Every structure is written in C-alpha cells, then in structure tokens.
XYZ file of C-alpha atoms in Angstrom:
312
model
C 89.366 86.718 114.478
C 92.154 87.236 113.054
C 92.906 87.847 109.260
C 95.984 87.739 107.366
C 97.039 89.411 103.944
C 100.138 89.142 102.346
C 102.508 90.085 99.353
C 105.690 92.169 98.352
C 103.809 95.897 98.302
C 106.445 96.633 96.343
C 105.183 100.556 95.663
C 101.938 100.143 97.975
C 99.088 101.135 95.413
C 95.314 100.878 95.397
C 95.037 97.292 94.869
C 97.225 96.936 97.769
C 95.026 98.941 99.454
C 91.617 97.182 98.834
C 93.312 94.022 100.091
C 94.510 95.267 103.384
C 91.390 97.425 104.136
C 89.404 94.087 103.392
C 91.445 92.242 106.333
C 90.850 95.274 108.634
C 86.848 94.756 107.584
C 86.974 90.953 108.293
C 89.546 90.725 111.235
C 89.551 91.755 114.902
C 93.406 91.576 114.680
C 95.480 91.540 111.105
C 98.621 90.125 110.518
C 100.377 91.787 107.116
C 102.807 89.633 105.858
C 105.842 90.883 103.869
C 107.951 89.282 102.000
C 111.859 89.124 102.210
C 114.286 90.835 99.447
C 115.395 87.405 99.094
C 111.975 85.853 98.295
C 110.715 88.718 96.242
C 114.010 88.815 94.097
C 113.134 85.277 92.842
C 110.656 86.877 90.730
C 111.983 90.523 90.216
C 114.974 91.646 89.980
C 114.495 95.547 90.205
C 112.760 95.568 93.746
C 112.105 98.537 96.417
C 114.030 97.288 99.485
C 112.670 96.009 102.687
C 113.061 98.432 105.015
C 111.143 101.170 102.322
C 108.609 98.802 101.965
C 108.422 98.071 105.648
C 108.506 101.875 106.273
C 105.363 102.432 103.783
C 103.252 100.068 105.009
C 103.563 101.330 108.816
C 102.563 104.516 107.847
C 99.374 103.083 105.841
C 98.572 100.844 108.958
C 98.726 103.400 111.393
C 95.731 104.721 109.918
C 93.882 101.727 111.094
C 91.772 101.355 113.994
C 92.326 97.677 115.189
C 95.240 96.080 116.233
C 98.077 95.204 113.374
C 101.568 93.298 113.154
C 103.715 93.125 110.049
C 104.984 89.871 109.862
C 108.661 89.188 108.119
C 107.623 86.291 105.641
C 110.205 83.991 103.446
C 107.769 81.759 101.617
C 103.935 81.088 100.890
C 103.435 79.714 104.350
C 104.895 82.375 106.560
C 105.944 81.391 110.145
C 103.665 78.983 111.789
C 103.523 80.505 115.198
C 101.286 83.788 113.444
C 99.916 81.833 110.408
C 98.534 79.106 112.616
C 96.526 81.359 114.735
C 95.011 83.218 111.878
C 91.438 82.201 110.783
C 91.076 84.369 107.406
C 92.871 85.064 104.598
C 92.655 87.748 101.898
C 93.682 87.392 98.372
C 93.152 88.331 94.679
C 92.113 85.958 91.748
C 96.073 86.409 90.979
C 97.174 84.968 94.553
C 94.107 82.714 95.690
C 95.947 79.194 94.473
C 98.934 80.306 97.147
C 95.889 80.387 100.069
C 95.023 77.167 98.734
C 98.574 75.807 98.805
C 98.990 77.159 102.180
C 95.447 75.237 103.407
C 96.529 72.270 101.861
C 99.930 72.418 104.244
C 97.873 73.308 107.245
C 95.586 70.204 106.515
C 98.800 67.810 106.686
C 99.872 69.198 110.282
C 96.246 69.271 111.062
C 95.271 72.549 111.801
C 92.223 74.305 110.846
C 91.925 75.560 107.387
C 91.629 79.165 106.901
C 88.813 80.861 105.904
C 89.606 82.396 102.089
C 88.135 85.863 101.491
C 88.968 86.668 97.585
C 88.227 90.269 96.222
C 88.842 91.228 92.825
C 91.863 93.227 91.316
C 91.256 96.939 91.194
C 92.000 98.248 87.714
C 93.864 101.545 86.358
C 92.435 104.155 83.933
C 93.072 101.911 80.775
C 91.109 98.670 82.225
C 94.390 96.652 82.971
C 94.891 96.028 86.814
C 97.107 98.191 88.821
C 100.239 96.515 89.392
C 103.317 97.347 91.110
C 105.298 96.566 87.463
C 102.696 99.014 85.909
C 103.415 101.971 88.394
C 107.559 101.490 88.125
C 107.009 100.917 83.875
C 105.394 104.445 84.154
C 102.451 103.150 82.839
C 99.770 105.451 85.385
C 100.372 106.380 88.347
C 99.974 104.363 91.980
C 96.297 104.771 92.168
C 95.844 103.709 88.822
C 95.477 107.582 86.889
C 97.067 108.166 83.307
C 95.926 112.119 82.900
C 98.453 113.232 85.575
C 101.887 114.606 85.437
C 104.548 112.934 84.012
C 107.838 113.067 85.391
C 111.065 111.303 84.359
C 113.994 110.568 86.893
C 117.611 110.128 85.647
C 118.276 106.746 87.563
C 117.096 103.012 87.819
C 118.191 103.103 91.204
C 114.831 102.666 93.369
C 115.879 104.394 96.346
C 116.283 107.784 94.107
C 113.184 106.984 92.142
C 110.972 106.379 95.283
C 112.385 109.643 96.846
C 111.078 111.656 93.557
C 108.245 109.810 93.953
C 107.080 110.505 97.372
C 108.082 113.739 97.308
C 106.129 114.322 93.768
C 103.126 112.880 95.374
C 103.410 115.001 98.559
C 103.314 118.289 95.849
C 101.434 117.527 92.995
C 99.143 114.176 94.146
C 98.747 111.328 91.736
C 102.211 111.717 89.442
C 103.491 109.184 87.006
C 107.380 108.796 87.394
C 109.230 107.341 84.613
C 112.989 105.772 85.325
C 115.751 106.134 82.715
C 119.074 104.921 82.366
C 120.938 107.968 82.036
C 124.673 108.774 82.373
C 125.876 111.420 84.786
C 128.966 112.497 82.549
C 130.633 112.791 85.235
C 133.709 110.094 87.255
C 131.895 107.313 89.321
C 132.873 109.306 92.153
C 131.848 113.086 91.618
C 133.937 115.351 93.136
C 132.956 118.726 94.802
C 130.842 120.669 91.658
C 131.084 117.762 89.435
C 128.629 116.875 91.747
C 126.334 119.531 90.669
C 127.059 118.546 86.549
C 126.053 114.987 87.059
C 122.510 115.834 88.320
C 122.037 118.176 85.716
C 123.356 115.637 83.201
C 121.039 113.025 84.486
C 117.756 115.650 84.634
C 118.535 116.609 80.727
C 118.709 112.924 79.570
C 115.181 112.117 81.718
C 113.370 114.707 80.041
C 112.018 113.544 76.887
C 108.405 114.015 76.443
C 107.675 114.755 80.217
C 106.697 117.321 81.777
C 109.679 117.820 84.401
C 113.024 115.355 85.073
C 114.555 115.308 87.939
C 118.575 114.288 88.234
C 119.990 113.384 91.545
C 123.911 112.879 92.286
C 125.776 112.430 95.405
C 129.584 113.596 95.841
C 132.340 113.923 98.426
C 133.506 117.654 99.209
C 136.711 117.470 100.978
C 137.080 120.027 103.945
C 139.772 120.885 106.628
C 138.418 118.319 108.652
C 137.441 115.598 106.603
C 135.185 114.573 103.471
C 131.576 115.399 103.349
C 128.810 113.844 101.359
C 126.275 116.083 99.588
C 123.504 115.428 97.580
C 122.619 117.737 94.407
C 119.457 117.450 92.504
C 118.397 119.158 89.468
C 114.625 119.619 88.116
C 114.162 120.348 84.563
C 110.812 121.572 82.810
C 109.733 122.104 78.937
C 110.277 125.250 78.885
C 114.165 124.699 79.723
C 114.045 126.110 83.411
C 116.487 123.971 85.622
C 116.290 124.801 89.530
C 118.584 123.188 91.993
C 118.784 122.201 95.461
C 121.139 120.169 98.104
C 120.374 118.017 100.480
C 121.743 118.330 104.314
C 125.236 116.632 104.337
C 127.249 114.625 106.898
C 131.260 113.621 107.352
C 132.475 110.104 106.562
C 134.539 108.203 108.688
C 138.366 109.185 108.401
C 138.680 105.496 107.086
C 136.120 105.823 104.797
C 138.425 109.277 103.464
C 141.341 107.769 103.195
C 140.133 104.718 100.545
C 138.495 107.218 98.445
C 141.691 109.676 98.161
C 143.499 106.395 97.375
C 141.172 106.263 94.253
C 137.989 103.881 95.799
C 134.454 105.226 95.285
C 132.508 105.333 98.607
C 130.618 102.545 97.518
C 134.159 100.336 97.190
C 135.113 101.881 100.432
C 131.893 101.401 102.254
C 131.992 97.610 100.909
C 135.765 97.112 102.230
C 135.103 97.957 105.546
C 131.453 96.799 106.256
C 131.063 94.043 103.890
C 128.055 95.166 101.945
C 128.141 95.320 97.809
C 124.511 96.488 97.616
C 124.562 99.199 100.295
C 123.577 101.787 97.960
C 120.648 100.282 97.152
C 119.832 100.161 100.237
C 119.912 102.196 103.392
C 123.011 103.883 101.897
C 126.200 104.727 104.042
C 124.241 107.055 105.895
C 121.848 104.824 107.348
C 124.276 102.182 108.752
C 126.625 105.021 110.055
C 123.850 106.813 111.547
C 122.426 103.504 112.648
C 119.324 103.790 110.946
C 118.487 107.008 112.197
C 118.394 108.861 108.843
C 118.474 106.325 105.449
C 119.489 107.249 102.047
C 115.757 107.858 100.721
C 114.877 110.446 103.208
C 118.083 112.136 102.894
C 117.687 111.887 99.053
C 114.056 113.501 99.513
C 115.667 116.472 101.272
C 117.481 117.670 98.254
C 114.471 116.955 96.192
C 112.580 119.358 97.769
C 115.175 121.985 98.007
C 115.281 121.594 94.214
C 111.459 122.621 94.117
C 111.444 125.291 96.502
C 111.853 127.696 93.712
C 108.774 126.216 92.221
C 106.036 126.394 95.372
C-alpha cells in the first residue's frame, strides 16, 4: 500500500509531522508531495525557498523506517505516474476538499479512488491550530509553545530568518522567532567594517521586548587577490550585551568583483552575469558558485553560531 501526503511544509511544524507520521503508519511506502515555489506563491508572498523546505523534509524523513520519496508537485493532482500508483491520501480537515477533487479527477480517468484518511489539526498553546503563518508571525514556536525564548531578527529575508531559527533551536530548544523590518544604516553594498556596523544596527532595531535579537549583514572585503564575502552576525540581549561573530568567507569571480568596483551590489552583479534576480532569497551567490555544495542558509548559520559562542 502506498500512501501520499502533500503540502508546502513551510517551516516543518508539529502539525505537518503528525500528517507525515500517519502516512507512514498506514502505508508500506510513502510519497511526500512538496509544492513548488511557483504553486505555493499563489497563496502567500512570504515563503521559504523550495530547496530549504526540501532539505528540512529530508532530514525528518530519514528517521522513518519505511521507503519514502519526495515528489515535486505543481498542482493538487501531482504527477500522474506517482499519484495513480497511490492507495491512500492523508489530509487534515483543512485540505480534505483537495482530496475529494483529486478523487473526482481520478474517476474521470477511470483510476480507482484514493482512501482518504483525515486527522485533526494540532493546536498551539493558545488553542488555535498550528500554522506556518502563525510561526512566521511570531505567535508561537514550531511545536506550538508560547512560554519560550523570544528572538527578534533584523530582517524579513526568509533565508536569514530560518538560519537563525535553526541555530537557536539547537541551542535553546523551542524558540519564537520574530522577523523585523530593520534598516542596516549602511550602503546597499557594505564594504569592510560597514558590514559589522550593519549587523549591529539590525540587532538593535530588532530587540524591542524580545529576549534576544539578531542582526546579520554580508559585505565585501577587498584584498590583493580579489573581493571576498564575509557575513557578520550581532546578537543583543535585554541587558545590553552585544556579541559578534563572523562566518567563513569566499572569493567572488573577477567578473563579479569588476562590476562591484563599478558601483553595483553583489546581487545586481550576479543578476547581470547569471540572470537570477532573486538569488539572494534562494541559495545565494555561494550556492550558485559552489554548485550547491554550500548554500546561503548554511553559510549564515555559521556566523550566527560564531556570535553565540561567547554566550555558550
């Protein structure tokens, strides 16, 4: 028996995990449908990039003891060669209508209907269902907790926000992460120690009533052999203590460095040379240049860890 469960899985939370665990309980093999960025962005503007959602899913699924496969989906029907082989679909009361529509379409094509297994939504501490939107808005943690450490992030860039979430969960367990639109106070393309200043300014702007705040800024550092990228991270607490960390750096191709020297930002230069206007919100320049061996989130995590070392 093949079971299938599908979703955006934007910030994998306890509600998502309950659905997936049920799929493994009732099926001998599991297909996990993961919506593309294009499909998911029809309903929401703020979204964790596909590659990060897939990596987090893979990490969770590796703990399972039955065969599984992540299937990229562009609509509620999914790829027919996969969906037609499935026997059971796991849904919540919120998505049961999608399952009914899938079965209607299967009937038109003479394919047997899927058995629909519906499970209740998981609630947060305040009695509302856990959702990615609630987690993103800082209403509760990934597991629905409310009485946990609150951490502001001086950016709404989802790669930065999720890098902070990953590190802080490793250190503190459940945390509430609150993205804050914060000005860096430095030029769009920071150079050398402007990078440190930008990180500090973002942390200060994001503290508010939170327990901690985090500011992250990437900048260019010219050397004799070219331009290097380094990220600074600043962490501020309510007592006013600031700790600073720096992530590992990498050298930009000479073509990028030349355009930056002429006044472009790195993002503009990468777009001009490689054609992706949203690279900063995806795997980042380092992901493209390293052919996926290192992505921007992983690089950012290193700067956050470095800034937390004096607190550990």
